[in-house]
PDB file of C-alpha atoms and ligand atoms in Angstrom:
ATOM      1  CA  UNK A  46       0.072   0.042   0.153  1.00 78.00           C
ATOM      2  CA  UNK A  47       1.138   3.461  -1.025  1.00 88.00           C
ATOM      3  CA  UNK A  48       0.771   5.797   2.159  1.00 96.00           C
ATOM      4  CA  UNK A  49      -0.417   9.809   1.752  1.00 96.00           C
ATOM      5  CA  UNK A  50      -0.890  10.442   5.615  1.00 98.00           C
ATOM      6  CA  UNK A  51       2.341   8.454   7.164  1.00 98.00           C
ATOM      7  CA  UNK A  52       5.813   8.223   6.626  1.00 98.00           C
ATOM      8  CA  UNK A  53       7.649   4.911   7.064  1.00 98.00           C
ATOM      9  CA  UNK A  54      11.591   4.428   7.461  1.00 98.00           C
ATOM     10  CA  UNK A  55      13.315   1.370   8.565  1.00 97.00           C
ATOM     11  CA  UNK A  56      16.429   2.537  10.238  1.00 96.00           C
ATOM     12  CA  UNK A  57      18.493  -0.205  11.763  1.00 94.00           C
ATOM     13  CA  UNK A  58      15.689  -2.601  12.430  1.00 97.00           C
ATOM     14  CA  UNK A  59      13.478  -0.097  13.695  1.00 98.00           C
ATOM     15  CA  UNK A  60      10.232   0.902  11.425  1.00 98.00           C
ATOM     16  CA  UNK A  61      10.020   4.493  11.874  1.00 98.00           C
ATOM     17  CA  UNK A  62       6.364   5.488  11.295  1.00 98.00           C
ATOM     18  CA  UNK A  63       5.560   9.813  11.424  1.00 98.00           C
ATOM     19  CA  UNK A  64       2.327  10.658  11.263  1.00 98.00           C
ATOM     20  CA  UNK A  65       2.226  13.282   8.645  1.00 98.00           C
ATOM     21  CA  UNK A  66      -0.946  15.463   7.864  1.00 98.00           C
ATOM     22  CA  UNK A  67       0.865  18.166   9.517  1.00 97.00           C
ATOM     23  CA  UNK A  68      -1.618  20.978   8.358  1.00 96.00           C
ATOM     24  CA  UNK A  69      -4.193  19.146  10.224  1.00 98.00           C
ATOM     25  CA  UNK A  70      -1.802  18.920  13.357  1.00 98.00           C
ATOM     26  CA  UNK A  71      -1.458  14.769  12.187  1.00 98.00           C
ATOM     27  CA  UNK A  72      -5.763  14.305  12.922  1.00 98.00           C
ATOM     28  CA  UNK A  73      -6.415  11.024  12.523  1.00 97.00           C
ATOM     29  CA  UNK A  74      -8.909  11.072   9.563  1.00 96.00           C
ATOM     30  CA  UNK A  75     -10.216   7.380   8.129  1.00 96.00           C
ATOM     31  CA  UNK A  76      -7.385   7.156   5.421  1.00 97.00           C
ATOM     32  CA  UNK A  77      -4.975   7.407   8.198  1.00 97.00           C
ATOM     33  CA  UNK A  78      -6.478   4.808  10.368  1.00 97.00           C
ATOM     34  CA  UNK A  79      -6.506   2.448   7.141  1.00 97.00           C
ATOM     35  CA  UNK A  80      -3.045   3.463   6.385  1.00 98.00           C
ATOM     36  CA  UNK A  81      -1.824   2.695   9.609  1.00 98.00           C
ATOM     37  CA  UNK A  82      -3.798  -0.382   9.619  1.00 97.00           C
ATOM     38  CA  UNK A  83      -2.563  -1.945   6.482  1.00 97.00           C
ATOM     39  CA  UNK A  84       1.154  -1.055   8.110  1.00 98.00           C
ATOM     40  CA  UNK A  85       0.840  -3.357  10.781  1.00 98.00           C
ATOM     41  CA  UNK A  86      -1.010  -6.316   9.243  1.00 96.00           C
ATOM     42  CA  UNK A  87       1.230  -6.267   6.514  1.00 97.00           C
ATOM     43  CA  UNK A  88       4.167  -6.439   8.956  1.00 97.00           C
ATOM     44  CA  UNK A  89       2.463  -8.963  11.332  1.00 97.00           C
ATOM     45  CA  UNK A  90       5.074 -11.816  10.326  1.00 96.00           C
ATOM     46  CA  UNK A  91       8.370  -9.349   9.663  1.00 96.00           C
ATOM     47  CA  UNK A  92      11.350 -10.366  11.125  1.00 94.00           C
ATOM     48  CA  UNK A  93      13.666  -7.946   9.476  1.00 95.00           C
ATOM     49  CA  UNK A  94      12.805  -5.032  12.524  1.00 97.00           C
ATOM     50  CA  UNK A  95      12.271  -5.874  15.889  1.00 97.00           C
ATOM     51  CA  UNK A  96      10.668  -2.434  16.739  1.00 98.00           C
ATOM     52  CA  UNK A  97       8.094   0.092  16.036  1.00 98.00           C
ATOM     53  CA  UNK A  98       8.405   4.178  16.848  1.00 98.00           C
ATOM     54  CA  UNK A  99       5.224   6.319  16.018  1.00 98.00           C
ATOM     55  CA  UNK A 100       5.644   9.758  16.415  1.00 98.00           C
ATOM     56  CA  UNK A 101       4.460  13.552  14.611  1.00 98.00           C
ATOM     57  CA  UNK A 102       5.772  15.067  12.224  1.00 98.00           C
ATOM     58  CA  UNK A 103       5.193  19.324  13.360  1.00 97.00           C
ATOM     59  CA  UNK A 104       3.812  20.204  16.517  1.00 97.00           C
ATOM     60  CA  UNK A 105       1.548  17.548  17.337  1.00 98.00           C
ATOM     61  CA  UNK A 106       1.765  13.681  17.692  1.00 98.00           C
ATOM     62  CA  UNK A 107      -1.954  13.445  16.691  1.00 98.00           C
ATOM     63  CA  UNK A 108      -4.536  16.142  17.552  1.00 98.00           C
ATOM     64  CA  UNK A 109      -7.466  13.515  17.730  1.00 97.00           C
ATOM     65  CA  UNK A 110      -9.611  12.021  15.630  1.00 96.00           C
ATOM     66  CA  UNK A 111     -10.191  14.129  12.583  1.00 96.00           C
ATOM     67  CA  UNK A 112     -13.534  16.630  13.677  1.00 96.00           C
ATOM     68  CA  UNK A 113     -14.057  16.912   9.780  1.00 96.00           C
ATOM     69  CA  UNK A 114     -15.245  13.512   9.590  1.00 95.00           C
ATOM     70  CA  UNK A 115     -16.824  12.772  12.720  1.00 94.00           C
ATOM     71  CA  UNK A 116     -19.137  16.053  11.998  1.00 95.00           C
ATOM     72  CA  UNK A 117     -20.442  13.888   9.109  1.00 94.00           C
ATOM     73  CA  UNK A 118     -21.492  10.794  11.352  1.00 94.00           C
ATOM     74  CA  UNK A 119     -24.420   9.342  12.137  1.00 95.00           C
ATOM     75  CA  UNK A 120     -24.723   6.693  15.073  1.00 95.00           C
ATOM     76  CA  UNK A 121     -24.902   3.999  12.423  1.00 94.00           C
ATOM     77  CA  UNK A 122     -21.221   5.169  10.696  1.00 93.00           C
ATOM     78  CA  UNK A 123     -20.154   6.743  14.527  1.00 93.00           C
ATOM     79  CA  UNK A 124     -20.384   2.856  15.388  1.00 94.00           C
ATOM     80  CA  UNK A 125     -18.277   1.747  12.696  1.00 93.00           C
ATOM     81  CA  UNK A 126     -15.666   4.662  12.893  1.00 91.00           C
ATOM     82  CA  UNK A 127     -15.488   3.641  16.553  1.00 91.00           C
ATOM     83  CA  UNK A 128     -15.310  -0.075  15.597  1.00 93.00           C
ATOM     84  CA  UNK A 129     -12.163   0.637  12.782  1.00 94.00           C
ATOM     85  CA  UNK A 130     -10.014   2.975  15.625  1.00 94.00           C
ATOM     86  CA  UNK A 131     -10.709   0.275  18.100  1.00 94.00           C
ATOM     87  CA  UNK A 132      -9.518  -2.495  15.482  1.00 96.00           C
ATOM     88  CA  UNK A 133      -6.485  -0.270  15.124  1.00 97.00           C
ATOM     89  CA  UNK A 134      -5.189  -0.009  18.802  1.00 97.00           C
ATOM     90  CA  UNK A 135      -5.792  -3.517  19.309  1.00 97.00           C
ATOM     91  CA  UNK A 136      -3.904  -4.475  16.274  1.00 98.00           C
ATOM     92  CA  UNK A 137      -1.087  -2.424  17.552  1.00 98.00           C
ATOM     93  CA  UNK A 138      -1.532  -3.835  20.712  1.00 97.00           C
ATOM     94  CA  UNK A 139      -1.072  -6.988  20.121  1.00 96.00           C
ATOM     95  CA  UNK A 140       1.576  -6.495  17.828  1.00 98.00           C
ATOM     96  CA  UNK A 141       4.349  -9.262  18.185  1.00 97.00           C
ATOM     97  CA  UNK A 142       6.926  -6.787  18.314  1.00 98.00           C
ATOM     98  CA  UNK A 143       7.222  -3.374  20.801  1.00 98.00           C
ATOM     99  CA  UNK A 144       5.704  -0.322  19.897  1.00 98.00           C
ATOM    100  CA  UNK A 145       7.013   2.753  21.308  1.00 98.00           C
ATOM    101  CA  UNK A 146       5.191   6.020  20.813  1.00 98.00           C
ATOM    102  CA  UNK A 147       7.616   9.415  20.586  1.00 98.00           C
ATOM    103  CA  UNK A 148       5.076  11.891  21.576  1.00 98.00           C
ATOM    104  CA  UNK A 149       6.604  14.984  20.001  1.00 98.00           C
ATOM    105  CA  UNK A 150       3.779  17.339  21.026  1.00 98.00           C
ATOM    106  CA  UNK A 151      -0.062  17.239  21.196  1.00 98.00           C
ATOM    107  CA  UNK A 152      -1.753  13.663  22.073  1.00 98.00           C
ATOM    108  CA  UNK A 153      -5.671  14.463  22.177  1.00 98.00           C
ATOM    109  CA  UNK A 154      -8.573  12.347  21.832  1.00 98.00           C
ATOM    110  CA  UNK A 155      -7.343   9.522  19.088  1.00 97.00           C
ATOM    111  CA  UNK A 156      -4.268  10.617  19.161  1.00 98.00           C
ATOM    112  CA  UNK A 157      -3.946  10.209  23.324  1.00 98.00           C
ATOM    113  CA  UNK A 158      -5.712   6.873  22.888  1.00 98.00           C
ATOM    114  CA  UNK A 159      -3.067   5.799  19.840  1.00 98.00           C
ATOM    115  CA  UNK A 160      -0.445   6.426  22.164  1.00 98.00           C
ATOM    116  CA  UNK A 161      -2.122   4.384  25.072  1.00 98.00           C
ATOM    117  CA  UNK A 162      -1.908   1.451  22.471  1.00 98.00           C
ATOM    118  CA  UNK A 163       1.607   1.513  22.069  1.00 98.00           C
ATOM    119  CA  UNK A 164       3.314  -0.495  24.817  1.00 98.00           C
ATOM    120  CA  UNK A 165       5.674   2.718  26.061  1.00 98.00           C
ATOM    121  CA  UNK A 166       5.246   6.315  25.724  1.00 98.00           C
ATOM    122  CA  UNK A 167       7.893   8.674  25.450  1.00 98.00           C
ATOM    123  CA  UNK A 168       7.274  12.407  25.993  1.00 98.00           C
ATOM    124  CA  UNK A 169       8.839  15.153  24.743  1.00 98.00           C
ATOM    125  CA  UNK A 170       8.855  18.093  27.230  1.00 98.00           C
ATOM    126  CA  UNK A 171       6.726  19.936  24.824  1.00 98.00           C
ATOM    127  CA  UNK A 172       3.956  16.882  24.516  1.00 98.00           C
ATOM    128  CA  UNK A 173       0.330  17.760  25.758  1.00 98.00           C
ATOM    129  CA  UNK A 174      -2.258  14.743  26.640  1.00 98.00           C
ATOM    130  CA  UNK A 175      -5.559  14.881  26.836  1.00 98.00           C
ATOM    131  CA  UNK A 176      -9.141  13.678  25.908  1.00 98.00           C
ATOM    132  CA  UNK A 177     -11.192  16.561  25.191  1.00 98.00           C
ATOM    133  CA  UNK A 178     -14.378  15.111  23.575  1.00 97.00           C
ATOM    134  CA  UNK A 179     -16.467  16.491  25.688  1.00 98.00           C
ATOM    135  CA  UNK A 180     -15.784  19.932  24.505  1.00 98.00           C
ATOM    136  CA  UNK A 181     -17.403  18.279  21.104  1.00 97.00           C
ATOM    137  CA  UNK A 182     -20.103  16.745  22.995  1.00 97.00           C
ATOM    138  CA  UNK A 183     -18.718  13.009  22.694  1.00 96.00           C
ATOM    139  CA  UNK A 184     -16.643  10.831  24.747  1.00 97.00           C
ATOM    140  CA  UNK A 185     -13.608   8.995  23.709  1.00 96.00           C
ATOM    141  CA  UNK A 186     -14.563   6.325  20.742  1.00 93.00           C
ATOM    142  CA  UNK A 187     -10.536   4.542  20.713  1.00 95.00           C
ATOM    143  CA  UNK A 188     -10.466   3.114  23.601  1.00 95.00           C
ATOM    144  CA  UNK A 189      -9.771   6.144  25.652  1.00 97.00           C
ATOM    145  CA  UNK A 190     -12.448   5.265  28.686  1.00 97.00           C
ATOM    146  CA  UNK A 191     -10.884   1.704  29.046  1.00 97.00           C
ATOM    147  CA  UNK A 192      -6.963   2.631  28.826  1.00 97.00           C
ATOM    148  CA  UNK A 193      -6.701   5.615  30.072  1.00 98.00           C
ATOM    149  CA  UNK A 194      -8.534   4.111  33.516  1.00 97.00           C
ATOM    150  CA  UNK A 195      -5.992   1.750  33.315  1.00 96.00           C
ATOM    151  CA  UNK A 196      -3.023   3.560  32.960  1.00 97.00           C
ATOM    152  CA  UNK A 197      -3.549   6.298  35.472  1.00 98.00           C
ATOM    153  CA  UNK A 198      -6.339   4.877  37.070  1.00 97.00           C
ATOM    154  CA  UNK A 199     -10.162   5.447  37.702  1.00 97.00           C
ATOM    155  CA  UNK A 200     -10.101   8.951  39.395  1.00 98.00           C
ATOM    156  CA  UNK A 201      -7.826  10.428  37.757  1.00 98.00           C
ATOM    157  CA  UNK A 202      -8.957   9.090  34.077  1.00 98.00           C
ATOM    158  CA  UNK A 203     -12.661  10.472  35.325  1.00 98.00           C
ATOM    159  CA  UNK A 204     -10.879  13.912  35.998  1.00 98.00           C
ATOM    160  CA  UNK A 205      -9.308  13.884  32.435  1.00 98.00           C
ATOM    161  CA  UNK A 206     -12.129  12.699  30.274  1.00 98.00           C
ATOM    162  CA  UNK A 207     -14.897  14.732  32.251  1.00 98.00           C
ATOM    163  CA  UNK A 208     -12.954  18.309  32.450  1.00 98.00           C
ATOM    164  CA  UNK A 209     -11.634  17.630  28.795  1.00 98.00           C
ATOM    165  CA  UNK A 210      -8.320  19.428  30.262  1.00 98.00           C
ATOM    166  CA  UNK A 211      -4.976  18.652  28.847  1.00 98.00           C
ATOM    167  CA  UNK A 212      -1.758  18.011  31.054  1.00 98.00           C
ATOM    168  CA  UNK A 213       1.720  18.545  30.251  1.00 98.00           C
ATOM    169  CA  UNK A 214       4.704  15.545  29.693  1.00 98.00           C
ATOM    170  CA  UNK A 215       5.485  16.177  33.447  1.00 98.00           C
ATOM    171  CA  UNK A 216       2.349  15.567  34.708  1.00 98.00           C
ATOM    172  CA  UNK A 217       1.525  12.859  32.326  1.00 98.00           C
ATOM    173  CA  UNK A 218       4.520  11.148  33.490  1.00 98.00           C
ATOM    174  CA  UNK A 219       3.777  11.832  37.542  1.00 98.00           C
ATOM    175  CA  UNK A 220       0.130  10.044  36.841  1.00 98.00           C
ATOM    176  CA  UNK A 221       1.619   7.170  34.784  1.00 98.00           C
ATOM    177  CA  UNK A 222       0.603   8.142  31.395  1.00 98.00           C
ATOM    178  CA  UNK A 223       4.001   8.964  29.796  1.00 98.00           C
ATOM    179  CA  UNK A 224       6.722   6.523  30.909  1.00 98.00           C
ATOM    180  CA  UNK A 225       9.724   9.053  30.191  1.00 98.00           C
ATOM    181  CA  UNK A 226       9.948  12.676  29.363  1.00 98.00           C
ATOM    182  CA  UNK A 227      12.847  14.251  27.656  1.00 98.00           C
ATOM    183  CA  UNK A 228      14.093  17.254  25.767  1.00 98.00           C
ATOM    184  CA  UNK A 229      12.273  17.901  22.379  1.00 98.00           C
ATOM    185  CA  UNK A 230      15.456  17.887  20.503  1.00 98.00           C
ATOM    186  CA  UNK A 231      16.642  14.210  22.393  1.00 98.00           C
ATOM    187  CA  UNK A 232      13.183  12.276  21.911  1.00 98.00           C
ATOM    188  CA  UNK A 233      13.997  10.652  18.671  1.00 98.00           C
ATOM    189  CA  UNK A 234      17.374   9.710  19.833  1.00 98.00           C
ATOM    190  CA  UNK A 235      16.219   8.528  23.154  1.00 98.00           C
ATOM    191  CA  UNK A 236      13.421   6.707  21.425  1.00 98.00           C
ATOM    192  CA  UNK A 237      15.987   4.836  18.803  1.00 98.00           C
ATOM    193  CA  UNK A 238      18.208   4.084  21.853  1.00 98.00           C
ATOM    194  CA  UNK A 239      15.515   2.346  23.588  1.00 98.00           C
ATOM    195  CA  UNK A 240      14.256   0.722  20.179  1.00 98.00           C
ATOM    196  CA  UNK A 241      18.439  -0.577  19.312  1.00 98.00           C
ATOM    197  CA  UNK A 242      18.354  -1.839  23.300  1.00 97.00           C
ATOM    198  CA  UNK A 243      15.334  -4.097  22.677  1.00 98.00           C
ATOM    199  CA  UNK A 244      16.511  -5.058  19.487  1.00 97.00           C
ATOM    200  CA  UNK A 245      19.321  -6.830  21.172  1.00 96.00           C
ATOM    201  CA  UNK A 246      17.312  -8.551  23.346  1.00 97.00           C
ATOM    202  CA  UNK A 247      15.942 -12.422  22.431  1.00 97.00           C
ATOM    203  CA  UNK A 248      12.559 -11.264  20.295  1.00 97.00           C
ATOM    204  CA  UNK A 249      10.623 -14.028  20.880  1.00 97.00           C
ATOM    205  CA  UNK A 250      11.036 -13.424  24.761  1.00 97.00           C
ATOM    206  CA  UNK A 251      10.360  -9.981  24.092  1.00 97.00           C
ATOM    207  CA  UNK A 252       7.321 -10.781  22.118  1.00 97.00           C
ATOM    208  CA  UNK A 253       6.419 -13.361  24.439  1.00 97.00           C
ATOM    209  CA  UNK A 254       6.123 -10.600  27.481  1.00 97.00           C
ATOM    210  CA  UNK A 255       4.383  -8.422  25.802  1.00 97.00           C
ATOM    211  CA  UNK A 256       2.076 -11.120  25.081  1.00 96.00           C
ATOM    212  CA  UNK A 257       1.423 -12.360  29.202  1.00 97.00           C
ATOM    213  CA  UNK A 258       1.587  -8.599  30.211  1.00 97.00           C
ATOM    214  CA  UNK A 259      -1.165  -7.601  27.851  1.00 96.00           C
ATOM    215  CA  UNK A 260      -3.770 -10.849  28.491  1.00 95.00           C
ATOM    216  CA  UNK A 261      -2.407 -10.633  31.978  1.00 96.00           C
ATOM    217  CA  UNK A 262      -3.853  -7.133  32.601  1.00 93.00           C
ATOM    218  CA  UNK A 263      -7.572  -8.417  30.721  1.00 92.00           C
ATOM    219  CA  UNK A 264      -7.979 -11.321  33.562  1.00 96.00           C
ATOM    220  CA  UNK A 265      -7.385 -12.309  37.211  1.00 97.00           C
ATOM    221  CA  UNK A 266      -3.913 -12.963  38.693  1.00 97.00           C
ATOM    222  CA  UNK A 267      -4.424 -16.113  38.866  1.00 97.00           C
ATOM    223  CA  UNK A 268      -5.380 -16.684  35.386  1.00 97.00           C
ATOM    224  CA  UNK A 269      -2.102 -14.286  34.106  1.00 96.00           C
ATOM    225  CA  UNK A 270       0.105 -16.334  36.204  1.00 97.00           C
ATOM    226  CA  UNK A 271      -0.991 -19.067  34.192  1.00 96.00           C
ATOM    227  CA  UNK A 272      -0.465 -16.681  30.683  1.00 95.00           C
ATOM    228  CA  UNK A 273       3.263 -16.541  32.702  1.00 96.00           C
ATOM    229  CA  UNK A 274       4.102 -20.069  33.202  1.00 96.00           C
ATOM    230  CA  UNK A 275       2.756 -20.968  29.586  1.00 96.00           C
ATOM    231  CA  UNK A 276       5.082 -18.607  27.887  1.00 96.00           C
ATOM    232  CA  UNK A 277       7.447 -19.218  30.458  1.00 96.00           C
ATOM    233  CA  UNK A 278       7.957 -23.073  29.332  1.00 96.00           C
ATOM    234  CA  UNK A 279       7.309 -22.457  25.853  1.00 94.00           C
ATOM    235  CA  UNK A 280      10.504 -20.061  25.553  1.00 95.00           C
ATOM    236  CA  UNK A 281      12.485 -23.012  26.779  1.00 95.00           C
ATOM    237  CA  UNK A 282      11.647 -24.333  23.120  1.00 95.00           C
ATOM    238  CA  UNK A 283      13.836 -21.642  21.433  1.00 97.00           C
ATOM    239  CA  UNK A 284      16.798 -21.924  20.464  1.00 97.00           C
ATOM    240  CA  UNK A 285      17.728 -18.415  21.883  1.00 97.00           C
ATOM    241  CA  UNK A 286      16.535 -19.381  25.296  1.00 97.00           C
ATOM    242  CA  UNK A 287      19.890 -22.130  25.230  1.00 97.00           C
ATOM    243  CA  UNK A 288      22.217 -19.649  24.011  1.00 97.00           C
ATOM    244  CA  UNK A 289      21.397 -17.053  25.994  1.00 97.00           C
ATOM    245  CA  UNK A 290      22.199 -19.156  29.130  1.00 97.00           C
ATOM    246  CA  UNK A 291      25.064 -20.587  27.538  1.00 97.00           C
ATOM    247  CA  UNK A 292      26.481 -17.459  26.916  1.00 97.00           C
ATOM    248  CA  UNK A 293      26.123 -16.352  30.541  1.00 97.00           C
ATOM    249  CA  UNK A 294      27.822 -19.404  31.727  1.00 97.00           C
ATOM    250  CA  UNK A 295      30.440 -19.093  29.148  1.00 97.00           C
ATOM    251  CA  UNK A 296      30.861 -15.300  30.200  1.00 97.00           C
ATOM    252  CA  UNK A 297      30.368 -14.263  26.390  1.00 97.00           C
ATOM    253  CA  UNK A 298      27.823 -11.862  24.838  1.00 95.00           C
ATOM    254  CA  UNK A 299      24.599 -13.839  23.595  1.00 96.00           C
ATOM    255  CA  UNK A 300      23.750 -14.096  20.127  1.00 96.00           C
ATOM    256  CA  UNK A 301      20.269 -14.196  19.366  1.00 97.00           C
ATOM    257  CA  UNK A 302      18.612 -15.055  16.437  1.00 95.00           C
ATOM    258  CA  UNK A 303      14.913 -15.073  16.982  1.00 94.00           C
ATOM    259  CA  UNK A 304      14.669 -18.748  17.162  1.00 95.00           C
TER     260      UNK A 304
HETATM  261  N1  DAK B   1      -9.137  17.685  13.108  1.00 58.11           N
HETATM  262  C1  DAK B   1      -9.163  18.106  12.231  1.00 58.11           C
HETATM  263  N2  DAK B   1      -8.535  19.033  12.454  1.00 58.11           N
HETATM  264  C2  DAK B   1      -7.803  19.667  13.283  1.00 58.11           C
HETATM  265  C3  DAK B   1      -7.703  19.114  14.669  1.00 58.11           C
HETATM  266  C4  DAK B   1      -8.459  17.556  14.340  1.00 58.11           C
HETATM  267  N3  DAK B   1      -8.642  16.604  15.874  1.00 58.11           N
HETATM  268  N4  DAK B   1      -6.929  19.375  15.447  1.00 58.11           N
HETATM  269  C5  DAK B   1      -6.158  20.267  14.915  1.00 58.11           C
HETATM  270  N5  DAK B   1      -6.816  20.778  13.593  1.00 58.11           N
HETATM  271  C6  DAK B   1      -6.055  21.495  12.484  1.00 58.11           C
HETATM  272  C7  DAK B   1      -7.425  22.852  12.931  1.00 58.11           C
HETATM  273  O1  DAK B   1      -8.492  23.504  12.714  1.00 58.11           O
HETATM  274  C8  DAK B   1      -6.306  23.890  11.757  1.00 58.11           C
HETATM  275  O2  DAK B   1      -6.887  23.738  10.697  1.00 58.11           O
HETATM  276  P1  DAK B   1      -6.497  24.954   9.704  1.00 58.11           P
HETATM  277  O3  DAK B   1      -7.989  26.284  10.415  1.00 58.11           O
HETATM  278  O4  DAK B   1      -5.375  25.433   9.580  1.00 58.11           O
HETATM  279  O5  DAK B   1      -7.101  24.525   8.266  1.00 58.11           O
HETATM  280  C9  DAK B   1      -4.899  23.133  12.119  1.00 58.11           C
HETATM  281  O6  DAK B   1      -4.996  21.934  12.515  1.00 58.11           O
HETATM  282  C10 DAK B   1      -4.077  24.070  12.941  1.00 58.11           C
HETATM  283  O7  DAK B   1      -4.636  23.514  14.216  1.00 58.11           O
HETATM  284  P2  DAK B   1      -4.916  25.229  15.222  1.00 58.11           P
HETATM  285  O8  DAK B   1      -4.614  26.810  14.285  1.00 58.11           O
HETATM  286  O9  DAK B   1      -6.142  24.984  16.119  1.00 58.11           O
HETATM  287  O10 DAK B   1      -3.656  25.097  15.863  1.00 58.11           O
HETATM  288  P3  DAK B   1      -3.539  25.773  16.990  1.00 58.11           P
HETATM  289  O11 DAK B   1      -2.034  25.688  17.866  1.00 58.11           O
HETATM  290  O12 DAK B   1      -4.032  27.225  17.522  1.00 58.11           O
HETATM  291  O13 DAK B   1      -4.032  24.985  18.228  1.00 58.11           O
HETATM  292  C11 DAK B   1      -5.048  22.592  19.196  1.00 58.11           C
HETATM  293  C12 DAK B   1      -3.666  23.325  18.620  1.00 58.11           C
HETATM  294  C13 DAK B   1      -4.139  21.022  19.348  1.00 58.11           C
HETATM  295  C14 DAK B   1      -5.015  23.063  20.624  1.00 58.11           C
HETATM  296  C15 DAK B   1      -6.122  22.846  18.347  1.00 58.11           C
HETATM  297  O14 DAK B   1      -5.905  22.944  17.164  1.00 58.11           O
HETATM  298  C16 DAK B   1      -7.502  21.859  19.038  1.00 58.11           C
HETATM  299  O15 DAK B   1      -7.995  22.080  20.099  1.00 58.11           O
HETATM  300  N6  DAK B   1      -7.502  20.871  18.099  1.00 58.11           N
HETATM  301  C17 DAK B   1      -8.788  19.816  18.575  1.00 58.11           C
HETATM  302  C18 DAK B   1      -8.095  19.057  19.758  1.00 58.11           C
HETATM  303  C19 DAK B   1      -9.114  17.893  19.599  1.00 58.11           C
HETATM  304  O16 DAK B   1     -10.367  18.405  20.330  1.00 58.11           O
HETATM  305  N7  DAK B   1      -9.113  17.176  20.038  1.00 58.11           N
HETATM  306  C20 DAK B   1      -9.958  15.677  19.919  1.00 58.11           C
HETATM  307  C21 DAK B   1     -10.598  15.514  18.701  1.00 58.11           C
HETATM  308  S1  DAK B   1     -12.380  14.765  19.514  1.00 58.11           S
HETATM  309  C22 DAK B   1     -15.163   8.215  18.343  1.00 58.11           C
HETATM  310  C23 DAK B   1     -14.509   7.856  17.457  1.00 58.11           C
HETATM  311  C24 DAK B   1     -13.072   8.689  17.944  1.00 58.11           C
HETATM  312  C25 DAK B   1     -13.593   9.932  18.865  1.00 58.11           C
HETATM  313  C26 DAK B   1     -14.598  10.242  19.090  1.00 58.11           C
HETATM  314  C27 DAK B   1     -15.476   9.448  18.749  1.00 58.11           C
HETATM  315  N8  DAK B   1     -16.773   7.566  17.784  1.00 58.11           N
HETATM  316  C28 DAK B   1     -16.155   7.036  16.253  1.00 58.11           C
HETATM  317  C29 DAK B   1     -17.978   7.723  18.362  1.00 58.11           C
HETATM  318  C30 DAK B   1     -12.248  10.532  19.304  1.00 58.11           C
HETATM  319  C31 DAK B   1     -12.545  12.380  19.312  1.00 58.11           C
HETATM  320  C32 DAK B   1     -11.560  12.818  19.268  1.00 58.11           C
HETATM  321  O17 DAK B   1     -10.272  13.012  19.009  1.00 58.11           O
END
């Protein structure tokens, strides 16, 4: 698929996706959602890279769902549209490689929801997060009511969603919405460093850990521990696990092959 609204570059086994509708502050229109969906589906089995970074061109990460499209919806279309957004966020959440959001600026509404579907959120000092849908007479439609409450707790999620107020990067970190905050000019370097560090680990172990954490958060502790037990056992069937332990005992660096 040829992309019009995102730029995809592969650098040192990292796929960097730049949201690129700068004139509309990278707002998520249907076409952009389809392009992102296509990227993740197309590369589901692609082992030529180990990590994805999503960032935005200009002063926004993503300033929300495209309000000019939202304004055209009736109930039927709103439900279908919401399903497409939910489908995309679940696709990212379940993608078998880590996805890092490098939040460079506004991450509002659907943009905050996109960032929350990623595994790790790194923020520039210029980033601003929020769920301002109530200002439009709406509620979040791409998972915001669910993922925000899981990340920051129900009280803080309700405060942010009921008031529609934005928080800056440091406050986002304080409440658990952003994981790290960096000066704007360092954001992409830091994101690349993290992606490359993850890439140096055993990819099947990283993917299995991601799956265990995600599945476990949907169920009670006992069921989550069962996922972990099964994941732990499965990993023993990989060459990388044997190599990792052997390398330690032989006092050398491990050479992981993703097998
Ligand atoms: N959609 C469309 N265009 C947008 C946009 C958006 N979300 N955000 C900004 N733009 C456009 C502006 O209209 C403006 O276009 P021009 O006038 O130049 O043509 C251009 O981007 C630059 O924006 P500003 O001139 O406003 O820039 P400022 O720096 O002054 O302000 C801002 C930046 C981020 C504070 C401001 O642009 C703003 O408040 N933007 C809207 C933020 C927002 O409310 N975002 C949440 C959208 S609601 C659902 C599915 C999903 C959702 C809900 C329901 N269902 C299917 C049911 C999700 C909803 C949302 O995400």
